[in-house]
XYZ file of C-alpha atoms in Angstrom:
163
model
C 105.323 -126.491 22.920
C 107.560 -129.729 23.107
C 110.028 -130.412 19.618
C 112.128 -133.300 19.428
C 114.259 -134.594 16.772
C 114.402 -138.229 16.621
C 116.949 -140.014 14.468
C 117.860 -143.800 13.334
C 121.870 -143.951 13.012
C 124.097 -147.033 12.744
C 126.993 -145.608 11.287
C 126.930 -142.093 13.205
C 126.240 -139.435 10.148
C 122.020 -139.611 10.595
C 122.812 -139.519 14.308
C 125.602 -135.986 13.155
C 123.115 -134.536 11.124
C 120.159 -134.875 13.990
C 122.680 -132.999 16.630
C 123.200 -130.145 13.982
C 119.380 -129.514 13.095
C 118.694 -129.475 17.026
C 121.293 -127.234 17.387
C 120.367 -125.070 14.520
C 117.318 -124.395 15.892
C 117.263 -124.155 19.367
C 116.019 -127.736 20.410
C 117.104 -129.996 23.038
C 115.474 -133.452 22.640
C 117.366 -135.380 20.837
C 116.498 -139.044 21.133
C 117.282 -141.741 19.134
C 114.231 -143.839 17.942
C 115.903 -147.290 19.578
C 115.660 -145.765 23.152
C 112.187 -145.135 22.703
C 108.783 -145.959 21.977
C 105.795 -144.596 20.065
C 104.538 -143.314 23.372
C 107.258 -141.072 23.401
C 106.964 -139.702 20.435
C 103.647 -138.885 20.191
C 104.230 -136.907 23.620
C 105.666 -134.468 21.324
C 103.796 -131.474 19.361
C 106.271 -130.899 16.722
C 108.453 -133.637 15.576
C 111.876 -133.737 13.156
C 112.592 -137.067 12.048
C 115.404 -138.865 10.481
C 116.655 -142.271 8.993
C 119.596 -143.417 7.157
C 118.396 -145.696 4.007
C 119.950 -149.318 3.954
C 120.530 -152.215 1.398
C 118.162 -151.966 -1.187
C 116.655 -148.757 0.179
C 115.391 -150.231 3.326
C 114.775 -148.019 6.851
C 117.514 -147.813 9.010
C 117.452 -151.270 11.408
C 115.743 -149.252 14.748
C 112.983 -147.151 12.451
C 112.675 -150.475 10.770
C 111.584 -152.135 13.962
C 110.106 -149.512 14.946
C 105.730 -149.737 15.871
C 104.780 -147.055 13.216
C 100.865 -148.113 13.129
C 101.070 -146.625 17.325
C 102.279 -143.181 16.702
C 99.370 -140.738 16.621
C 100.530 -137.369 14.772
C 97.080 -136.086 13.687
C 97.879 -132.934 12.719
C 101.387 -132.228 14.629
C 103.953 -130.597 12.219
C 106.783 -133.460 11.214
C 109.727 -132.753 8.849
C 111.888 -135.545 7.577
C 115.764 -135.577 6.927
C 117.319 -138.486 5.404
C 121.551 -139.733 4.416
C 121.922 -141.622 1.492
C 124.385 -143.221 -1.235
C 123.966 -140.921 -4.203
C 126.418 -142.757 -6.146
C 126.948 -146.457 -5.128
C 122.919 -146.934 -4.648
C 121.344 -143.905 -6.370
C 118.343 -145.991 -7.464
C 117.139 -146.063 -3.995
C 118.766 -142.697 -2.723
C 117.236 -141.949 0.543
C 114.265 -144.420 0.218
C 114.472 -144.092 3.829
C 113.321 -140.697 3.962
C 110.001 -141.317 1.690
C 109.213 -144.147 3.751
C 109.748 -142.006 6.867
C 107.189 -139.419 5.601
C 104.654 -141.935 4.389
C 104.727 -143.735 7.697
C 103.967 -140.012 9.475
C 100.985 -139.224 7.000
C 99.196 -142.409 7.633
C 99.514 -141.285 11.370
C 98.511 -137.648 10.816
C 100.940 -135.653 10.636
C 101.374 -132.519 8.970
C 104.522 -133.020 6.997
C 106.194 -129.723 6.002
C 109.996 -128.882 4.637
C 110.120 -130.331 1.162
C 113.217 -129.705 -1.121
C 113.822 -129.632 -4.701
C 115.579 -131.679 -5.701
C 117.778 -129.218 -8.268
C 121.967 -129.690 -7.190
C 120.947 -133.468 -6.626
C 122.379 -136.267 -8.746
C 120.669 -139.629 -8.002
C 118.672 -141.797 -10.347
C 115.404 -142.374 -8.520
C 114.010 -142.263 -5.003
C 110.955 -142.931 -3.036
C 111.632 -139.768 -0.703
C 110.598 -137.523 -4.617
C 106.636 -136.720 -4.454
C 105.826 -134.063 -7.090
C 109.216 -133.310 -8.040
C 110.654 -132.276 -4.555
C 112.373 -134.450 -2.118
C 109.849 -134.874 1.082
C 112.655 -133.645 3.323
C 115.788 -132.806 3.653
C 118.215 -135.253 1.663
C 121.816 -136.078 2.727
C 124.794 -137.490 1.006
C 127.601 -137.549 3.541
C 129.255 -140.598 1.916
C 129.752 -138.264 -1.877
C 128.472 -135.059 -0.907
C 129.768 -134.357 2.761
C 131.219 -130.722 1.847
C 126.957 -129.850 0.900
C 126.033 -131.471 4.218
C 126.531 -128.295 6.429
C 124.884 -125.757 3.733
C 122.174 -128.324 2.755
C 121.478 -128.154 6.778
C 121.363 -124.556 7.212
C 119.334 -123.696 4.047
C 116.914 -126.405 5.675
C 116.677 -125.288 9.166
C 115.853 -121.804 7.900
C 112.767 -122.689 5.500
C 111.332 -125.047 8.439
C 112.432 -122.469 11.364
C 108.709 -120.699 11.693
C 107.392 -124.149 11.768
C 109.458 -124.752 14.863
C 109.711 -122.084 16.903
């Protein structure tokens, strides 16, 4: 069984937050979604997958350019992790992420590792479906002393999925 986590990172935390999951959890592919192609990524069976949200909660600039209508995922287990602004833009707090997981489910993915979004303080968000945050959601810029916990709790509700 092949895992990768792939991650979209211009400022480095996404790009942080990707080695620590991987390492978490025992993987070794970590790629970053500019070096490769949808090809790639559907060579995968299990996938972890993670964005940064920009300006007015777009993707981050390589998941943005990224061919989303090639990736084939039908029924391969994704999860999604996503870095936000909480504070500065927390009416689009980790839009990213929701996109993300939107873009996987219309390819066929399985998406699992939802999270409440209880401890959060944001105003609204395309990554909340039902109440929960898709994913795993990331505030390194207000919230950097959570990011380690938030990771851990994570890895260990999706580990079964991934191992």
């Amino acid at each position: 069984m092949s895992v990768a986590v792939i991650y979209g990172s211009s400022m480095g935390n996404t790009e942080a937050a990707a080695n620590t999951i991987a390492e978490k959890l025992g993987i070794s592919d970590v790629l970053n979604v500019s070096d490769i192609d949808a090809d790639k990524i559907n060579s995968y069976d299990k996938l972890i997958l993670g964005s940064s949200t920009w300006g007015s909660g777009d993707l981050q600039d390589d998941w943005d350019a990224f061919d989303f209508s090639a990736l084939k995922l039908d029924g391969k287990v994704v999860a999604v992790f996503g870095m936000g602004d909480s504070e500065s833009y927390s009416d689009t707090y980790c839009n990213a992420m929701g996109k993300l997981a939107e873009n996987v489910k219309k390819a066929g993915a399985n998406l699992v590792g939802q999270v409440s979004t209880d401890g959060y303080s944001y105003e609204s968000s395309e990554a909340v479906v039902d109440g929960n945050f898709v994913g795993l959601a990331l505030d390194n810029d207000n919230q950097e002393d959570l990011t380690e916990e938030r990771i851990t709790k994570w890895v260990e509700q999706i580990r079964a999925h991934f191992s």
